[in-house]
Amino acid sequence: MHFESGVGHIGGNLSSLDAILLVFHEMLRPDDSFVLSKGHSAGALYTALWSVGRLQDDDLKRFHKDETLLAGHPPASGIPDIPFATGSLGHGLSLAAGTALGFRLRNTPDRVFCLTSDGEWQEGSTWEALIFACHHRLSNLCVLVDHNGLQGFGATADVASMSPLWERVRGFDADLVAIDGHDLDAIRSELLRPRDRLAIVFLQTVKGKGVRSLANRMESHYLPLTESQYAAAVQELGES
Amino acid sequence: MRKQLCDALVARSADPRMVFLTGDLGFMALEPLQAAMGNRFINAGVAEQNMITVAAALARQGLEIWAYSIAPFLYARPFEQIRNDIAFHRLPVRLIGNGGGYGYGVMGPTHHAIEDYGVLLTLPNMAVYAPVFDEDVPAVIERAGAAPGVCYVRLGRGEAPRGYAVPAYAPWRQLVDGGGPVLIAVGPLAGTYIQACLDLTWARRPRLWAAAEMPLAARPIPPELLAQIQAADVLAIAEEHVAQGGFASQLLLHLAGQGVTTHRFTHLHARAHHYERYGSQPYLRRQSGLEPASMLAALDLA
């Protein structure tokens, strides 16, 4: 999909794909909500929606092309499973918090899952949302952080000294845990654990996971695959 | 207008779908609303970006959402949130900004909103309400509550002269009739001109109109106003908003689209945030040439 469209953002898609697939296949109930705060991983979201039959092959073929529903970042309309257009970082946690609060005010048992990147915690608005979600003890909200340690123009540790992020968030009234973001058993266990307050699951991930030419490389954030990278990636992912 | 706002919102607060959010503002004004709404009155704290996005998410679930702050904090800081999270999704969130224009006076320029509706009207599906008189607030809240998309209510301070019979609310109202120039003023500024106009003889007296809603495409100019504009020697527009993107530019564009021209046009507007000295709203209006005396001088009526 990305190779045919000549589109990047693959590294962040691969680091978050395990968690997104697990959420869509095992966690989301019909009226639950998923907010992709790291909107540049739209490719991973579309893949997950396709894998549960909510998008079709033809939809993916039109990814990033003219007349598409599948824009480079989640669109504002056209895909019922995508409640909000994201892509400007720092909005998703507030969207998720508001959704969770709305569920509570309406006395519904529905839940919200929100996937953020680690870099976007540099946005002040994310901390506003954290304060709000903790204060209101939004126990129906689970935040997943794709903690791959890389961002657009450097390592998160070098740009903002925020790594590891869970150490920065400690002290807020939330249930925090850091796990291997590619260990499906660990992710499943944490997402199923009942909580009485906001949950934040820090997924320690590898940007570009599964593809040797991309793994842990900053350029995997933006750059599209070359033909040889694509061929190698298909083979490596098939082997894994 | 905060008391009228509170009363109008309390009147509709029994609806369980209604949720009110404030950015930690409303002290000594909104306590009755807080008491009436219980857990549906949310002080979202000093965090406007989060407040606006939470409002969007609540509105998406069909709740009736009102979000309040003082005007500059409501639209400037969270503009991207209004744009991306509300406007893009066509969500009906009612944004209430207190102290539009120079309403917060000597508090200083950080507390002024003189580019608010111009900026907000660049967004799709946005409506703006600028009540002129305190008596307008209930009708404005009713209309905002029924608005299909996002809207911004720019509250100010009603300044009708003592004893003036305030006409029932409408997007366009003629407040004073006369034989002089056509003068259209936006929001509460219109009220400040009433007495100055009435003090003139009929022949010189401006035909003063108050405009209270935008955009204009959805609020046709009344035929009698259009006729007055076409016949007048002078059309003047006064707004407590900067020239760029303000009501005047909207109106002139609208008139041009209808092939209506004016002989002479005068625009009274907020000049800028840059001041050498600070002061009250009347003082700042004087600095911008918006107070009645400057208005008369600008129209050669002094």
XYZ file of C-alpha atoms in Angstrom:
542
model
C 0.000 0.000 0.000
C 2.699 2.440 1.019
C 5.128 1.273 -1.647
C 2.564 1.530 -4.436
C 1.655 5.019 -3.307
C 5.246 6.100 -2.772
C 4.405 7.230 0.734
C 6.519 7.285 3.906
C 5.574 7.200 7.605
C 6.243 3.481 7.483
C 8.486 3.314 10.540
C 5.775 4.562 12.891
C 3.218 2.298 11.258
C 5.336 -0.763 11.885
C 6.101 0.174 15.496
C 2.412 0.510 16.325
C 0.861 -2.161 14.121
C 0.992 -5.004 16.661
C -0.931 -2.983 19.244
C -3.428 -1.550 16.753
C -4.227 -4.982 15.341
C -4.718 -6.428 18.799
C -7.054 -3.596 19.791
C -9.173 -4.004 16.676
C -9.266 -7.795 16.729
C -9.642 -8.447 20.427
C -10.595 -5.345 22.390
C -13.001 -3.054 20.556
C -16.677 -3.752 21.155
C -19.232 -2.346 18.671
C -19.748 0.991 20.476
C -16.221 1.450 21.758
C -14.037 4.079 20.176
C -10.464 4.158 18.929
C -8.625 7.445 18.472
C -5.390 7.438 16.527
C -3.701 10.476 18.018
C -0.516 9.805 16.058
C -2.402 10.394 12.843
C 0.644 9.871 10.626
C 0.225 6.152 11.351
C -2.966 6.184 9.321
C -1.534 3.368 7.210
C -1.533 1.096 10.230
C -5.078 2.097 11.092
C -6.327 1.460 7.571
C -4.565 -1.902 7.578
C -6.265 -2.820 10.835
C -9.659 -1.760 9.494
C -9.052 -3.825 6.374
C -8.047 -6.810 8.463
C -11.405 -6.768 10.281
C -13.335 -6.263 7.077
C -14.202 -2.585 7.540
C -12.197 -1.560 4.476
C -11.780 -3.423 1.198
C -8.834 -4.187 -1.062
C -9.922 -1.456 -3.467
C -9.903 1.075 -0.650
C -6.296 0.274 0.151
C -5.354 0.425 -3.534
C -6.586 4.019 -3.618
C -4.571 5.007 -0.522
C -3.039 8.460 -0.964
C -4.320 8.766 -4.516
C -6.813 11.218 -6.006
C -10.466 10.564 -5.091
C -9.414 8.440 -2.143
C -11.146 8.105 1.222
C -7.807 7.047 2.701
C -5.906 10.274 3.068
C -2.387 10.392 4.429
C -3.858 11.150 7.848
C -7.249 9.945 9.129
C -9.974 11.920 7.382
C -12.807 13.899 8.959
C -15.476 11.995 7.097
C -16.161 8.987 4.953
C -15.022 6.200 7.271
C -17.451 5.523 10.139
C -14.831 3.726 12.227
C -12.668 6.837 12.252
C -14.430 9.347 14.521
C -12.027 12.245 14.134
C -9.518 13.593 11.702
C -6.124 13.549 13.356
C -2.736 14.421 12.013
C -1.902 17.524 13.968
C -0.292 15.976 16.999
C -1.592 16.631 20.461
C -5.323 16.513 19.766
C -6.022 12.826 20.202
C -5.804 12.509 23.939
C -8.319 15.332 24.385
C -10.587 13.746 21.783
C -10.356 10.479 23.662
C -10.903 12.122 27.022
C -13.957 13.962 25.760
C -15.311 10.769 24.271
C -14.778 8.891 27.528
C -16.428 11.677 29.490
C -19.368 11.661 27.117
C -19.800 7.915 27.570
C -19.864 8.446 31.320
C -22.336 11.346 31.170
C -24.587 9.230 28.985
C -24.214 6.263 31.340
C -22.937 3.899 28.679
C -20.397 1.120 29.359
C -18.380 1.990 26.248
C -14.637 2.462 26.269
C -12.038 4.469 24.428
C -8.594 3.414 23.301
C -6.175 6.102 22.220
C -2.807 5.574 20.573
C -0.289 8.372 20.853
C 3.284 8.631 19.751
C 5.983 9.429 22.288
C 7.114 12.552 20.450
C 3.685 14.146 20.566
C 3.916 14.358 24.335
C 6.002 17.414 23.578
C 2.717 19.126 22.690
C 1.364 21.015 25.689
C -2.168 20.098 24.775
C -1.403 16.457 25.524
C -0.549 17.387 29.100
C -3.746 19.409 29.364
C -5.610 16.285 28.363
C -3.641 14.158 30.817
C -4.483 16.505 33.676
C -8.140 16.423 32.672
C -8.334 12.659 32.252
C -6.649 12.020 35.579
C -8.762 14.567 37.423
C -11.955 13.047 36.068
C -10.671 9.501 36.678
C -11.604 8.401 33.200
C -11.301 4.700 33.869
C -13.036 3.968 30.565
C -10.047 5.408 28.700
C -6.900 3.454 27.938
C -3.973 5.302 26.392
C -1.339 3.415 24.455
C 1.951 5.176 23.812
C 4.058 4.012 20.888
C 7.357 4.594 22.630
C 9.835 3.993 19.819
C 12.273 6.702 20.871
C 12.485 8.399 17.491
C 10.739 11.385 16.017
C 10.849 13.483 12.862
C 14.280 14.954 13.156
C 16.068 13.090 15.908
C 15.769 10.782 18.874
C 13.218 11.886 21.442
C 15.951 11.845 24.084
C 18.052 14.272 22.015
C 15.220 16.619 21.044
C 13.341 17.021 24.305
C 14.914 14.913 27.083
C 11.569 13.233 27.626
C 12.651 9.632 27.394
C 11.599 7.409 29.057
C 8.233 9.080 29.003
C 6.766 6.991 31.829
C 9.245 8.627 34.209
C 7.898 12.049 33.184
C 4.296 11.032 33.709
C 4.866 9.434 37.091
C 3.142 11.462 39.755
C -0.116 11.837 37.850
C -3.054 9.918 39.259
C -3.057 7.285 36.508
C -2.292 3.610 36.185
C 1.053 3.479 34.373
C 2.840 0.479 32.952
C 5.690 0.012 30.456
C 5.828 -3.209 28.458
C 7.316 -4.702 25.321
C 5.147 -3.166 22.615
C 5.512 -6.195 20.375
C 4.620 -8.816 23.018
C 1.009 -9.557 22.238
C 0.458 -11.498 25.455
C 1.734 -8.590 27.519
C -0.370 -6.064 25.604
C -3.455 -8.233 25.896
C -2.944 -8.712 29.605
C -2.634 -4.980 30.254
C -5.621 -4.041 28.129
C -7.840 -6.568 29.842
C -6.870 -5.567 33.370
C -9.703 -3.689 35.084
C -8.830 -0.254 36.390
C -10.490 2.495 38.373
C -8.659 5.374 36.749
C -6.933 6.402 33.531
C -4.627 3.723 32.152
C -1.474 4.544 30.209
C 0.352 1.619 28.658
C 3.783 2.606 27.374
C 4.661 0.271 24.531
C 8.407 -0.020 24.150
C 8.583 -0.490 20.423
C 10.977 -0.531 17.516
C 10.372 2.040 14.828
C 10.316 0.116 11.563
C 9.857 -3.164 13.390
C 10.323 -6.257 11.279
C 12.218 -4.665 8.408
C 15.987 -4.617 8.834
C 16.513 -1.603 6.589
C 14.052 0.452 8.625
C 14.400 -0.790 12.194
C 15.434 1.915 14.657
C 16.169 4.359 11.868
C 14.896 7.936 12.052
C 14.549 8.148 8.268
C 11.860 5.479 8.454
C 9.594 8.229 9.777
C 9.322 10.043 6.474
C 10.984 8.214 3.623
C 9.089 5.879 1.321
C 10.551 2.482 0.496
C 12.888 1.996 -2.416
C 12.187 -0.946 -4.658
C 14.927 -3.037 -3.105
C 13.817 -2.117 0.408
C 10.284 -3.119 -0.481
C 11.371 -6.468 -1.881
C 13.497 -7.181 1.182
C 10.733 -6.038 3.531
C 8.187 -8.358 1.956
C 10.577 -11.239 2.352
C 11.550 -10.386 5.952
C 7.989 -9.876 7.100
C 7.018 -13.109 5.464
C 9.737 -14.867 7.393
C 8.738 -13.405 10.747
C -24.318 40.346 29.469
C -23.053 37.566 31.763
C -26.118 37.673 33.970
C -28.405 37.400 30.968
C -26.225 34.586 29.628
C -26.432 32.687 32.886
C -30.201 33.131 33.115
C -30.710 32.007 29.519
C -28.562 28.923 29.977
C -30.180 28.016 33.293
C -33.534 28.152 31.488
C -32.462 25.354 29.186
C -30.266 23.427 31.594
C -32.906 20.876 32.579
C -32.194 19.144 29.279
C -29.907 16.250 30.264
C -28.098 16.504 26.951
C -26.761 19.955 27.775
C -23.159 20.244 28.960
C -21.363 23.485 29.772
C -17.596 23.844 29.886
C -15.677 26.828 31.180
C -11.984 27.528 31.111
C -11.912 28.401 34.804
C -13.931 31.584 34.246
C -17.351 32.660 35.490
C -16.648 33.669 39.068
C -19.498 35.753 40.402
C -21.515 35.164 37.260
C -22.075 31.494 36.513
C -22.644 30.062 39.965
C -26.392 29.627 39.367
C -25.651 27.655 36.220
C -23.139 25.515 38.075
C -25.714 24.798 40.744
C -28.357 23.952 38.168
C -26.212 21.624 36.088
C -24.257 19.581 38.609
C -21.819 17.237 36.885
C -22.797 18.642 33.481
C -21.082 21.920 34.410
C -17.414 21.269 33.836
C -14.645 23.604 34.846
C -12.052 22.383 32.384
C -9.379 24.486 34.013
C -6.804 26.794 32.497
C -6.479 24.600 29.436
C -8.407 25.990 26.507
C -7.043 23.651 23.867
C -8.177 20.619 25.817
C -11.486 22.244 26.661
C -12.312 22.878 23.016
C -11.355 19.389 21.897
C -13.252 17.768 24.743
C -16.215 19.910 23.672
C -15.883 18.528 20.155
C -15.817 14.958 21.363
C -18.868 15.511 23.558
C -20.756 17.140 20.708
C -20.053 14.151 18.515
C -22.140 12.062 20.887
C -25.149 14.311 20.365
C -24.778 16.358 23.525
C -25.620 20.078 23.453
C -22.294 21.732 24.160
C -21.510 25.233 25.310
C -17.891 26.281 25.862
C -17.077 29.558 27.600
C -14.111 31.741 28.250
C -13.179 35.332 27.791
C -13.145 36.025 24.095
C -9.413 36.130 23.284
C -8.710 32.934 25.216
C -11.608 31.182 23.547
C -10.670 31.677 19.930
C -6.988 32.558 19.742
C -5.209 29.937 21.756
C -7.344 26.977 20.679
C -7.909 28.103 17.095
C -6.456 24.903 15.691
C -8.697 22.883 17.955
C -11.751 24.841 16.793
C -10.630 24.338 13.213
C -9.548 20.691 13.250
C -11.758 19.167 15.900
C -14.982 21.144 15.596
C -15.250 22.868 12.218
C -13.811 20.078 10.089
C -16.330 17.688 11.598
C -19.270 20.108 11.360
C -19.956 19.697 15.057
C -22.499 22.017 16.720
C -20.420 23.470 19.529
C -21.500 26.870 20.876
C -18.475 29.006 21.741
C -19.236 31.884 24.070
C -16.604 34.582 24.357
C -17.098 37.287 26.946
C -15.660 40.728 26.403
C -15.515 40.947 22.634
C -13.666 43.924 21.192
C -12.092 46.078 23.890
C -14.459 44.677 26.500
C -11.719 43.990 29.027
C -10.387 47.486 28.639
C -7.526 48.340 30.934
C -6.729 44.644 31.491
C -4.563 45.127 28.452
C -4.186 43.841 24.899
C -3.806 40.179 25.841
C -7.434 40.384 27.000
C -8.837 42.069 23.908
C -10.562 40.333 21.002
C -10.442 42.583 17.968
C -9.784 40.004 15.299
C -12.026 37.267 16.655
C -14.944 36.983 14.280
C -12.820 37.739 11.247
C -10.537 34.846 12.028
C -13.307 32.475 13.046
C -15.357 33.179 9.931
C -12.569 31.778 7.812
C -13.687 28.380 9.102
C -16.395 26.340 7.403
C -19.893 26.263 8.876
C -19.139 29.025 11.374
C -21.835 31.446 12.526
C -21.251 34.530 14.646
C -23.694 36.231 16.975
C -22.911 39.676 18.407
C -25.832 40.682 20.617
C -26.285 44.426 20.724
C -28.301 44.846 23.926
C -28.523 42.860 27.138
C -32.119 42.100 26.154
C -30.847 40.297 23.052
C -29.113 37.538 24.952
C -32.046 35.139 25.449
C -32.904 35.225 21.753
C -29.258 34.813 20.776
C -28.846 31.819 23.057
C -31.983 30.310 21.572
C -30.630 30.792 18.057
C -27.177 29.553 18.959
C -28.744 26.518 20.571
C -30.516 25.735 17.313
C -27.526 26.427 15.066
C -26.628 23.422 12.915
C -22.899 23.966 13.111
C -20.286 25.649 15.230
C -21.073 29.171 16.358
C -19.396 31.964 18.276
C -21.321 34.287 20.557
C -19.440 37.527 21.140
C -20.719 38.988 24.399
C -20.189 42.576 25.383
C -21.903 45.236 27.430
C -25.278 46.537 26.331
C -25.208 50.349 26.161
C -28.675 51.492 25.208
C -29.498 55.015 26.402
C -31.745 55.246 29.439
C -35.358 55.085 28.395
C -34.609 53.718 24.912
C -37.140 51.105 23.806
C -34.982 48.209 22.651
C -36.509 46.576 19.578
C -36.983 42.814 19.564
C -33.880 40.915 18.526
C -33.170 40.405 14.848
C -29.952 39.974 12.868
C -30.582 43.416 11.343
C -32.406 46.225 13.142
C -32.803 49.881 12.366
C -32.299 51.657 15.664
C -32.570 55.275 14.502
C -34.180 56.756 11.394
C -33.129 59.963 9.763
C -32.129 61.733 6.604
C -28.399 61.380 6.931
C -25.820 58.751 6.077
C -26.396 55.032 6.512
C -24.424 53.837 9.523
C -24.209 50.134 10.295
C -22.598 49.189 13.594
C -21.803 45.703 14.821
C -22.857 44.495 18.252
C -22.927 46.678 21.365
C -21.120 49.531 19.594
C -24.431 50.309 17.910
C -26.005 51.089 21.247
C -23.362 53.702 22.010
C -24.327 55.698 18.909
C -28.061 55.933 19.541
C -28.105 59.113 21.636
C -25.531 60.903 19.509
C -27.704 60.215 16.465
C -30.944 61.253 18.167
C -29.366 64.518 19.234
C -29.039 65.573 15.578
C -31.753 67.133 13.483
C -33.619 64.754 11.235
C -31.906 65.849 8.060
C -28.437 65.157 9.428
C -29.358 62.196 11.598
C -27.743 58.928 10.496
C -29.926 55.994 9.673
C -28.399 53.763 12.309
C -28.594 50.016 11.865
C -27.318 47.310 14.198
C -25.862 44.130 12.727
C -25.763 41.161 15.048
C -25.031 38.074 12.931
C -22.576 36.793 10.349
C -21.864 35.464 7.765
C -24.029 37.639 5.590
C -24.776 35.077 2.910
C -27.187 33.354 5.294
C -28.683 36.597 6.609
C -29.971 38.666 3.700
C -29.747 42.407 4.015
C -33.291 43.707 4.570
C -34.735 45.321 1.416
C -35.222 48.633 3.214
C -31.564 48.741 4.235
C -30.468 47.834 0.733
C -32.626 50.641 -0.643
C -31.143 53.081 1.880
C -27.596 52.032 0.947
C -28.292 52.484 -2.737
C -29.798 55.920 -2.185
C -27.353 57.219 0.405
C -24.458 59.554 -0.228
C -22.473 57.874 2.503
C -22.341 54.336 3.834
C -20.447 53.987 7.099
C -19.609 50.827 8.973
C -18.387 50.763 12.556
C -17.008 47.689 14.266
C -14.885 46.993 17.309
C -12.724 44.716 15.161
C -9.692 45.304 12.999
C -10.270 46.260 9.392
C -8.772 43.070 7.989
C -11.421 40.408 7.611
C -14.034 42.330 9.536
C -17.701 42.961 8.958
C -17.067 45.816 6.525
C -15.089 43.669 4.130
C -17.816 41.026 4.268
C -20.552 43.568 3.613
C -18.776 45.305 0.742
C -18.033 41.960 -0.879
C -21.657 41.008 -0.435
C -22.902 44.271 -1.924
C -20.492 44.039 -4.822
C -21.804 40.588 -5.535
C -25.268 42.068 -5.822
C -24.099 44.944 -8.000
C -24.722 47.520 -5.289
C -22.241 50.367 -5.104
C -21.913 53.241 -2.701
C -20.957 56.821 -3.408
C -18.694 57.219 -0.387
C -17.656 54.667 2.177
C -16.318 55.249 5.676
C -14.978 52.487 7.899
C -14.565 52.926 11.627
C -12.694 50.031 13.157
C -10.377 48.959 15.940
C -6.960 50.150 14.972
C -4.554 47.697 16.512
C -3.302 46.136 19.696
C -0.373 48.516 19.831
C -1.040 51.342 22.256
C 1.145 53.899 23.903
C -1.163 53.994 26.895
C -3.854 51.721 28.210
C -7.316 52.386 29.523
C -10.991 51.505 29.724
C -13.112 50.323 26.833
C -14.424 53.862 26.183
C -10.836 55.138 26.244
C -9.681 52.484 23.797
C -12.640 53.129 21.540
C -11.568 56.806 21.500
C -8.036 55.762 20.553
C -9.531 53.928 17.579
C -11.965 56.680 16.658
C -14.919 54.490 17.511
C -16.618 56.566 20.191
C -19.651 58.716 19.263
C -17.756 61.993 18.929
C -15.266 60.491 16.486
C -18.074 58.787 14.609
C -19.813 62.133 14.114
C -16.587 63.767 13.002
C -15.876 60.991 10.526
C -19.311 61.515 8.999
C -18.964 65.331 8.938
C -21.750 65.597 11.483
C -19.802 67.077 14.391
